[in-house]
Amino acid sequence: MIRSARCGGIELGAGESITPQRHLYDELVHVVAGHGFTTIWNDRGDRTTFEWSDGALFAIPLNVHYQHHNASRVDPARLVATNNAPVYMNLIHNLDFIFGTDFDFTDRFTGDTQFDGDTVDQGFRLWETNFIADVNQVPLIKRPTRGGSNRQLELVNSSIGAHLSEFPVGTYKKAHRHGAGTHIVITSGEGYSLMWREGERIETVEWKRGAFVAPPDRWFHQHFNTMPQFSE
Ligand SMILES: [Fe+2]
C-alpha cells in the first residue's frame, strides 16, 4: 500500500528558526502553541512574511522556500504539519529531486499572494483562503445529514484538503470510513471516538484539546462530544 500522508510536529525553542527548505509536496501547518512568523520566497524573487499564533492554519505553497520563526524570546512555539510526502517518496524515489528542484509554481505563489486571512466563499461550504488566524473562530455551516457543522477549506490551491467540524455537546458525527491519510487535530472540547475495522472489535479512543487522531485505512470511525465544544 502506498501511504498517502504523513504528519509531524515541530517545536521551535525561544527565538529559534527552522533551516530554510523547499519540497515538491504539499504541506498544511497548524499552530498548536506560541506565536511567530513564516517567510516564503521563490527563485524569481517573490517574497512574503506573515505572522501566526496558536490556532492558526496555513499551507506552504508548493515548492517555495520557507522558514518558520518563533517570535518569542521566552516561550517555545509548537507546530503540527501534515503533508503528502509519502506519495512523492514512493513514486519518485529521489530526495535530490523532491527537495532540490528549481521550479516556481506561480499558480500557487507570486508576490501578489497574501496571507492576510481573506477568504473567498466558493459555495458548497467551501472556503478558498491562504491563512486562517484561528480555526476555532471560523463560522461553520450546519450539516444535519452528517451531524454538527463544518467548513471545507482550500488553502493556496493545495492538493491537500482540510475541513473544520464542530458537534454540540451530547451529539456525534455519523460513522463513516475512508482511506488512510486523514489526520484529526482536536482544537477544543473533550470526547471520544469509536473506531473499528469491519466485523472486528470496536476501539474507543478518548481525546481532548491538543489530541491527535488518525483513523486507520478503511476503519469506520465515529466522534462523540462529551463537552460543550468539539472541533475536528
Ligand atoms: Fe473521517
PDB file of C-alpha atoms and ligand atoms in Angstrom:
ATOM      1  CA  MET A   1       0.000   0.000   0.000  1.00  0.00           C
ATOM      2  CA  ILE A   2       1.290   3.480  -0.818  1.00  0.00           C
ATOM      3  CA  ARG A   3       0.856   5.748   2.176  1.00  0.00           C
ATOM      4  CA  SER A   4      -0.866   8.969   1.209  1.00  0.00           C
ATOM      5  CA  ALA A   5       0.051  11.363   4.004  1.00  0.00           C
ATOM      6  CA  ARG A   6       2.409  11.900   6.876  1.00  0.00           C
ATOM      7  CA  CYS A   7       2.168  14.094   9.949  1.00  0.00           C
ATOM      8  CA  GLY A   8       4.834  15.504  12.233  1.00  0.00           C
ATOM      9  CA  GLY A   9       5.404  18.089  14.900  1.00  0.00           C
ATOM     10  CA  ILE A  10       7.947  20.878  15.199  1.00  0.00           C
ATOM     11  CA  GLU A  11       8.939  22.670  18.366  1.00  0.00           C
ATOM     12  CA  LEU A  12      10.855  25.902  17.966  1.00  0.00           C
ATOM     13  CA  GLY A  13      12.668  26.990  21.100  1.00  0.00           C
ATOM     14  CA  ALA A  14      12.589  30.634  22.186  1.00  0.00           C
ATOM     15  CA  GLY A  15      13.857  32.762  19.297  1.00  0.00           C
ATOM     16  CA  GLU A  16      14.588  29.730  17.107  1.00  0.00           C
ATOM     17  CA  SER A  17      14.018  29.281  13.377  1.00  0.00           C
ATOM     18  CA  ILE A  18      13.947  26.200  11.178  1.00  0.00           C
ATOM     19  CA  THR A  19      16.523  25.759   8.420  1.00  0.00           C
ATOM     20  CA  PRO A  20      15.108  27.128   5.130  1.00  0.00           C
ATOM     21  CA  GLN A  21      13.760  24.340   2.926  1.00  0.00           C
ATOM     22  CA  ARG A  22      11.636  23.611  -0.128  1.00  0.00           C
ATOM     23  CA  HIS A  23       9.921  20.451  -1.359  1.00  0.00           C
ATOM     24  CA  LEU A  24       7.723  19.107  -4.107  1.00  0.00           C
ATOM     25  CA  TYR A  25       4.938  18.002  -1.800  1.00  0.00           C
ATOM     26  CA  ASP A  26       2.140  19.994  -0.231  1.00  0.00           C
ATOM     27  CA  GLU A  27       2.067  20.692   3.484  1.00  0.00           C
ATOM     28  CA  LEU A  28      -0.534  22.150   5.855  1.00  0.00           C
ATOM     29  CA  VAL A  29       0.611  23.675   9.150  1.00  0.00           C
ATOM     30  CA  HIS A  30      -1.440  24.183  12.317  1.00  0.00           C
ATOM     31  CA  VAL A  31      -0.074  26.242  15.200  1.00  0.00           C
ATOM     32  CA  VAL A  32      -0.717  24.453  18.478  1.00  0.00           C
ATOM     33  CA  ALA A  33       1.094  26.910  20.768  1.00  0.00           C
ATOM     34  CA  GLY A  34       3.131  30.081  20.637  1.00  0.00           C
ATOM     35  CA  HIS A  35       3.455  32.856  18.122  1.00  0.00           C
ATOM     36  CA  GLY A  36       5.865  33.598  15.322  1.00  0.00           C
ATOM     37  CA  PHE A  37       6.118  34.221  11.610  1.00  0.00           C
ATOM     38  CA  THR A  38       6.911  32.402   8.384  1.00  0.00           C
ATOM     39  CA  THR A  39       8.855  33.770   5.434  1.00  0.00           C
ATOM     40  CA  ILE A  40       8.136  32.370   1.960  1.00  0.00           C
ATOM     41  CA  TRP A  41      10.037  33.090  -1.242  1.00  0.00           C
ATOM     42  CA  ASN A  42      10.751  31.677  -4.689  1.00  0.00           C
ATOM     43  CA  ASP A  43      13.630  31.808  -7.162  1.00  0.00           C
ATOM     44  CA  ARG A  44      12.155  34.581  -9.296  1.00  0.00           C
ATOM     45  CA  GLY A  45      12.198  36.970  -6.334  1.00  0.00           C
ATOM     46  CA  ASP A  46       8.668  36.883  -4.912  1.00  0.00           C
ATOM     47  CA  ARG A  47       8.741  37.038  -1.138  1.00  0.00           C
ATOM     48  CA  THR A  48       6.314  37.478   1.740  1.00  0.00           C
ATOM     49  CA  THR A  49       6.234  37.149   5.514  1.00  0.00           C
ATOM     50  CA  PHE A  50       3.159  36.508   7.649  1.00  0.00           C
ATOM     51  CA  GLU A  51       2.607  36.203  11.382  1.00  0.00           C
ATOM     52  CA  TRP A  52       0.799  33.395  13.213  1.00  0.00           C
ATOM     53  CA  SER A  53      -0.215  32.425  16.714  1.00  0.00           C
ATOM     54  CA  ASP A  54      -1.893  29.432  18.346  1.00  0.00           C
ATOM     55  CA  GLY A  55      -4.961  28.290  16.452  1.00  0.00           C
ATOM     56  CA  ALA A  56      -3.659  29.357  13.032  1.00  0.00           C
ATOM     57  CA  LEU A  57      -3.831  27.115   9.970  1.00  0.00           C
ATOM     58  CA  PHE A  58      -1.992  27.735   6.713  1.00  0.00           C
ATOM     59  CA  ALA A  59      -0.449  25.876   3.773  1.00  0.00           C
ATOM     60  CA  ILE A  60       3.051  26.035   2.380  1.00  0.00           C
ATOM     61  CA  PRO A  61       2.703  26.811  -1.349  1.00  0.00           C
ATOM     62  CA  LEU A  62       4.181  24.042  -3.480  1.00  0.00           C
ATOM     63  CA  ASN A  63       7.991  24.112  -3.753  1.00  0.00           C
ATOM     64  CA  VAL A  64       8.533  27.602  -2.297  1.00  0.00           C
ATOM     65  CA  HIS A  65      11.464  28.160   0.009  1.00  0.00           C
ATOM     66  CA  TYR A  66      10.163  28.735   3.535  1.00  0.00           C
ATOM     67  CA  GLN A  67      11.341  29.300   7.059  1.00  0.00           C
ATOM     68  CA  HIS A  68       9.344  29.319  10.320  1.00  0.00           C
ATOM     69  CA  HIS A  69      10.485  31.607  13.139  1.00  0.00           C
ATOM     70  CA  ASN A  70       9.464  31.669  16.796  1.00  0.00           C
ATOM     71  CA  ALA A  71       8.879  35.331  17.696  1.00  0.00           C
ATOM     72  CA  SER A  72       9.021  34.723  21.446  1.00  0.00           C
ATOM     73  CA  ARG A  73      12.276  35.049  23.352  1.00  0.00           C
ATOM     74  CA  VAL A  74      10.717  33.184  26.267  1.00  0.00           C
ATOM     75  CA  ASP A  75       8.248  30.525  25.170  1.00  0.00           C
ATOM     76  CA  PRO A  76       8.531  27.679  22.651  1.00  0.00           C
ATOM     77  CA  ALA A  77       6.251  27.507  19.607  1.00  0.00           C
ATOM     78  CA  ARG A  78       4.687  24.221  18.527  1.00  0.00           C
ATOM     79  CA  LEU A  79       3.502  23.448  15.024  1.00  0.00           C
ATOM     80  CA  VAL A  80       1.875  20.304  13.690  1.00  0.00           C
ATOM     81  CA  ALA A  81       2.149  19.684   9.959  1.00  0.00           C
ATOM     82  CA  THR A  82       0.570  17.168   7.612  1.00  0.00           C
ATOM     83  CA  ASN A  83       1.848  16.564   4.093  1.00  0.00           C
ATOM     84  CA  ASN A  84       1.605  14.191   1.145  1.00  0.00           C
ATOM     85  CA  ALA A  85       5.346  13.446   1.075  1.00  0.00           C
ATOM     86  CA  PRO A  86       4.823   9.627   1.037  1.00  0.00           C
ATOM     87  CA  VAL A  87       3.230   9.832  -2.415  1.00  0.00           C
ATOM     88  CA  TYR A  88       6.299  11.583  -3.826  1.00  0.00           C
ATOM     89  CA  MET A  89       8.751   9.402  -1.928  1.00  0.00           C
ATOM     90  CA  ASN A  90       7.152   6.250  -3.308  1.00  0.00           C
ATOM     91  CA  LEU A  91       6.656   7.431  -6.871  1.00  0.00           C
ATOM     92  CA  ILE A  92       9.808   9.485  -7.492  1.00  0.00           C
ATOM     93  CA  HIS A  93      12.264   7.921  -5.029  1.00  0.00           C
ATOM     94  CA  ASN A  94      14.836  10.680  -5.398  1.00  0.00           C
ATOM     95  CA  LEU A  95      15.403  13.089  -2.494  1.00  0.00           C
ATOM     96  CA  ASP A  96      17.520  15.488  -4.575  1.00  0.00           C
ATOM     97  CA  PHE A  97      14.603  15.948  -6.957  1.00  0.00           C
ATOM     98  CA  ILE A  98      11.947  16.223  -4.221  1.00  0.00           C
ATOM     99  CA  PHE A  99      13.940  18.705  -2.114  1.00  0.00           C
ATOM    100  CA  GLY A 100      16.073  20.400  -4.760  1.00  0.00           C
ATOM    101  CA  THR A 101      14.023  21.138  -7.869  1.00  0.00           C
ATOM    102  CA  ASP A 102      14.238  24.708  -9.132  1.00  0.00           C
ATOM    103  CA  PHE A 103      10.723  25.422 -10.330  1.00  0.00           C
ATOM    104  CA  ASP A 104       8.394  28.202  -9.256  1.00  0.00           C
ATOM    105  CA  PHE A 105       4.731  27.165  -9.210  1.00  0.00           C
ATOM    106  CA  THR A 106       3.334  30.633  -9.921  1.00  0.00           C
ATOM    107  CA  ASP A 107      -0.176  29.180  -9.862  1.00  0.00           C
ATOM    108  CA  ARG A 108       0.439  28.638  -6.115  1.00  0.00           C
ATOM    109  CA  PHE A 109       2.519  31.643  -5.081  1.00  0.00           C
ATOM    110  CA  THR A 110       3.577  35.006  -6.522  1.00  0.00           C
ATOM    111  CA  GLY A 111       4.357  38.351  -4.949  1.00  0.00           C
ATOM    112  CA  ASP A 112       0.608  39.098  -5.044  1.00  0.00           C
ATOM    113  CA  THR A 113      -0.271  36.121  -2.822  1.00  0.00           C
ATOM    114  CA  GLN A 114      -1.415  37.468   0.536  1.00  0.00           C
ATOM    115  CA  PHE A 115      -1.566  35.564   3.818  1.00  0.00           C
ATOM    116  CA  ASP A 116      -3.947  38.026   5.437  1.00  0.00           C
ATOM    117  CA  GLY A 117      -6.907  35.771   6.175  1.00  0.00           C
ATOM    118  CA  ASP A 118      -9.070  36.941   3.269  1.00  0.00           C
ATOM    119  CA  THR A 119     -11.480  34.248   2.124  1.00  0.00           C
ATOM    120  CA  VAL A 120     -13.498  33.552  -0.987  1.00  0.00           C
ATOM    121  CA  ASP A 121     -16.716  31.620  -0.396  1.00  0.00           C
ATOM    122  CA  GLN A 122     -16.916  29.093  -3.226  1.00  0.00           C
ATOM    123  CA  GLY A 123     -20.303  27.783  -2.104  1.00  0.00           C
ATOM    124  CA  PHE A 124     -20.965  24.191  -1.086  1.00  0.00           C
ATOM    125  CA  ARG A 125     -19.499  25.175   2.344  1.00  0.00           C
ATOM    126  CA  LEU A 126     -16.054  25.602   0.723  1.00  0.00           C
ATOM    127  CA  TRP A 127     -13.773  28.496   1.634  1.00  0.00           C
ATOM    128  CA  GLU A 128     -10.783  29.322  -0.507  1.00  0.00           C
ATOM    129  CA  THR A 129      -8.145  31.100   1.562  1.00  0.00           C
ATOM    130  CA  ASN A 130      -4.427  31.235   2.285  1.00  0.00           C
ATOM    131  CA  PHE A 131      -4.461  31.718   6.018  1.00  0.00           C
ATOM    132  CA  ILE A 132      -6.813  31.047   8.943  1.00  0.00           C
ATOM    133  CA  ALA A 133      -5.854  33.083  12.024  1.00  0.00           C
ATOM    134  CA  ASP A 134      -7.794  30.849  14.453  1.00  0.00           C
ATOM    135  CA  VAL A 135      -9.586  27.677  13.432  1.00  0.00           C
ATOM    136  CA  ASN A 136     -11.900  27.968  16.441  1.00  0.00           C
ATOM    137  CA  GLN A 137     -13.277  31.296  15.183  1.00  0.00           C
ATOM    138  CA  VAL A 138     -14.261  30.172  11.678  1.00  0.00           C
ATOM    139  CA  PRO A 139     -18.042  30.341  11.133  1.00  0.00           C
ATOM    140  CA  LEU A 140     -19.301  26.875  10.291  1.00  0.00           C
ATOM    141  CA  ILE A 141     -22.411  25.694   8.444  1.00  0.00           C
ATOM    142  CA  LYS A 142     -24.874  23.181   9.856  1.00  0.00           C
ATOM    143  CA  ARG A 143     -24.727  19.763   8.257  1.00  0.00           C
ATOM    144  CA  PRO A 144     -27.766  17.860   9.556  1.00  0.00           C
ATOM    145  CA  THR A 145     -27.213  14.807   7.339  1.00  0.00           C
ATOM    146  CA  ARG A 146     -23.813  14.116   8.985  1.00  0.00           C
ATOM    147  CA  GLY A 147     -24.259  15.742  12.386  1.00  0.00           C
ATOM    148  CA  GLY A 148     -22.839  19.041  13.632  1.00  0.00           C
ATOM    149  CA  SER A 149     -21.431  21.827  11.461  1.00  0.00           C
ATOM    150  CA  ASN A 150     -18.432  22.050   9.207  1.00  0.00           C
ATOM    151  CA  ARG A 151     -16.474  24.121   6.702  1.00  0.00           C
ATOM    152  CA  GLN A 152     -14.296  22.811   3.888  1.00  0.00           C
ATOM    153  CA  LEU A 153     -11.036  24.654   3.277  1.00  0.00           C
ATOM    154  CA  GLU A 154      -8.827  25.019   0.244  1.00  0.00           C
ATOM    155  CA  LEU A 155      -5.521  26.676   1.118  1.00  0.00           C
ATOM    156  CA  VAL A 156      -3.155  28.123  -1.550  1.00  0.00           C
ATOM    157  CA  ASN A 157      -4.601  25.761  -4.150  1.00  0.00           C
ATOM    158  CA  SER A 158      -3.060  22.881  -2.215  1.00  0.00           C
ATOM    159  CA  SER A 159      -3.712  19.284  -3.223  1.00  0.00           C
ATOM    160  CA  ILE A 160      -4.361  18.519   0.475  1.00  0.00           C
ATOM    161  CA  GLY A 161      -7.927  19.141   1.564  1.00  0.00           C
ATOM    162  CA  ALA A 162      -8.886  20.242   5.059  1.00  0.00           C
ATOM    163  CA  HIS A 163     -12.075  20.850   6.948  1.00  0.00           C
ATOM    164  CA  LEU A 164     -13.263  22.070  10.326  1.00  0.00           C
ATOM    165  CA  SER A 165     -16.067  20.299  12.173  1.00  0.00           C
ATOM    166  CA  GLU A 166     -17.959  21.057  15.364  1.00  0.00           C
ATOM    167  CA  PHE A 167     -20.514  18.994  17.251  1.00  0.00           C
ATOM    168  CA  PRO A 168     -22.738  20.302  20.053  1.00  0.00           C
ATOM    169  CA  VAL A 169     -22.340  18.667  23.438  1.00  0.00           C
ATOM    170  CA  GLY A 170     -24.009  15.289  23.642  1.00  0.00           C
ATOM    171  CA  THR A 171     -24.024  14.765  19.886  1.00  0.00           C
ATOM    172  CA  TYR A 172     -21.861  12.856  17.440  1.00  0.00           C
ATOM    173  CA  LYS A 173     -20.774  12.694  13.859  1.00  0.00           C
ATOM    174  CA  LYS A 174     -22.268   9.786  11.950  1.00  0.00           C
ATOM    175  CA  ALA A 175     -19.975   6.815  11.469  1.00  0.00           C
ATOM    176  CA  HIS A 176     -18.129   6.698   8.162  1.00  0.00           C
ATOM    177  CA  ARG A 177     -14.898   5.372   6.669  1.00  0.00           C
ATOM    178  CA  HIS A 178     -12.363   6.312   4.021  1.00  0.00           C
ATOM    179  CA  GLY A 179      -8.764   5.660   3.063  1.00  0.00           C
ATOM    180  CA  ALA A 180      -5.746   6.365   5.270  1.00  0.00           C
ATOM    181  CA  GLY A 181      -4.149   9.778   5.472  1.00  0.00           C
ATOM    182  CA  THR A 182      -6.749  11.774   7.403  1.00  0.00           C
ATOM    183  CA  HIS A 183      -5.208  13.498  10.406  1.00  0.00           C
ATOM    184  CA  ILE A 184      -7.538  14.914  13.055  1.00  0.00           C
ATOM    185  CA  VAL A 185      -6.400  17.592  15.472  1.00  0.00           C
ATOM    186  CA  ILE A 186      -8.758  18.263  18.383  1.00  0.00           C
ATOM    187  CA  THR A 187      -8.746  22.054  18.773  1.00  0.00           C
ATOM    188  CA  SER A 188     -11.303  22.316  21.598  1.00  0.00           C
ATOM    189  CA  GLY A 189     -13.612  20.206  23.715  1.00  0.00           C
ATOM    190  CA  GLU A 190     -13.465  16.702  25.069  1.00  0.00           C
ATOM    191  CA  GLY A 191     -14.921  13.381  24.000  1.00  0.00           C
ATOM    192  CA  TYR A 192     -14.086  10.105  22.321  1.00  0.00           C
ATOM    193  CA  SER A 193     -14.100   8.293  19.004  1.00  0.00           C
ATOM    194  CA  LEU A 194     -15.179   4.749  18.220  1.00  0.00           C
ATOM    195  CA  MET A 195     -13.044   3.116  15.530  1.00  0.00           C
ATOM    196  CA  TRP A 196     -13.266  -0.354  14.059  1.00  0.00           C
ATOM    197  CA  ARG A 197     -12.358  -2.481  11.101  1.00  0.00           C
ATOM    198  CA  GLU A 198     -15.484  -4.015   9.576  1.00  0.00           C
ATOM    199  CA  GLY A 199     -16.545  -7.093  11.539  1.00  0.00           C
ATOM    200  CA  GLU A 200     -13.914  -6.638  14.252  1.00  0.00           C
ATOM    201  CA  ARG A 201     -13.795  -5.300  17.816  1.00  0.00           C
ATOM    202  CA  ILE A 202     -14.670  -1.612  18.361  1.00  0.00           C
ATOM    203  CA  GLU A 203     -11.839   0.503  19.815  1.00  0.00           C
ATOM    204  CA  THR A 204     -12.565   3.553  21.979  1.00  0.00           C
ATOM    205  CA  VAL A 205     -10.160   6.471  21.741  1.00  0.00           C
ATOM    206  CA  GLU A 206     -10.609   9.277  24.274  1.00  0.00           C
ATOM    207  CA  TRP A 207      -9.430  12.773  23.396  1.00  0.00           C
ATOM    208  CA  LYS A 208      -9.386  16.398  24.495  1.00  0.00           C
ATOM    209  CA  ARG A 209      -7.927  19.660  23.192  1.00  0.00           C
ATOM    210  CA  GLY A 210      -4.491  19.061  21.693  1.00  0.00           C
ATOM    211  CA  ALA A 211      -5.087  15.382  20.905  1.00  0.00           C
ATOM    212  CA  PHE A 212      -4.248  13.900  17.542  1.00  0.00           C
ATOM    213  CA  VAL A 213      -6.267  11.061  15.968  1.00  0.00           C
ATOM    214  CA  ALA A 214      -5.595   9.233  12.688  1.00  0.00           C
ATOM    215  CA  PRO A 215      -8.292   6.710  11.705  1.00  0.00           C
ATOM    216  CA  PRO A 216      -6.613   3.676  10.064  1.00  0.00           C
ATOM    217  CA  ASP A 217      -7.229   2.784   6.411  1.00  0.00           C
ATOM    218  CA  ARG A 218     -10.910   1.909   5.781  1.00  0.00           C
ATOM    219  CA  TRP A 219     -11.717   1.698   9.505  1.00  0.00           C
ATOM    220  CA  PHE A 220     -15.134   3.018  10.464  1.00  0.00           C
ATOM    221  CA  HIS A 221     -14.974   5.901  12.913  1.00  0.00           C
ATOM    222  CA  GLN A 222     -17.495   7.993  14.814  1.00  0.00           C
ATOM    223  CA  HIS A 223     -16.786  11.024  17.022  1.00  0.00           C
ATOM    224  CA  PHE A 224     -18.728  11.846  20.213  1.00  0.00           C
ATOM    225  CA  ASN A 225     -18.680  15.169  22.061  1.00  0.00           C
ATOM    226  CA  THR A 226     -18.989  14.968  25.829  1.00  0.00           C
ATOM    227  CA  MET A 227     -18.166  18.672  26.378  1.00  0.00           C
ATOM    228  CA  PRO A 228     -19.606  21.973  25.141  1.00  0.00           C
ATOM    229  CA  GLN A 229     -17.347  22.226  22.087  1.00  0.00           C
ATOM    230  CA  PHE A 230     -15.765  19.821  19.653  1.00  0.00           C
ATOM    231  CA  SER A 231     -13.728  20.723  16.599  1.00  0.00           C
ATOM    232  CA  GLU A 232     -12.021  18.376  14.150  1.00  0.00           C
TER     233      GLU A 232
HETATM  234 FE    FE B   1     -13.395  10.571   8.787  1.00  0.00          FE
END
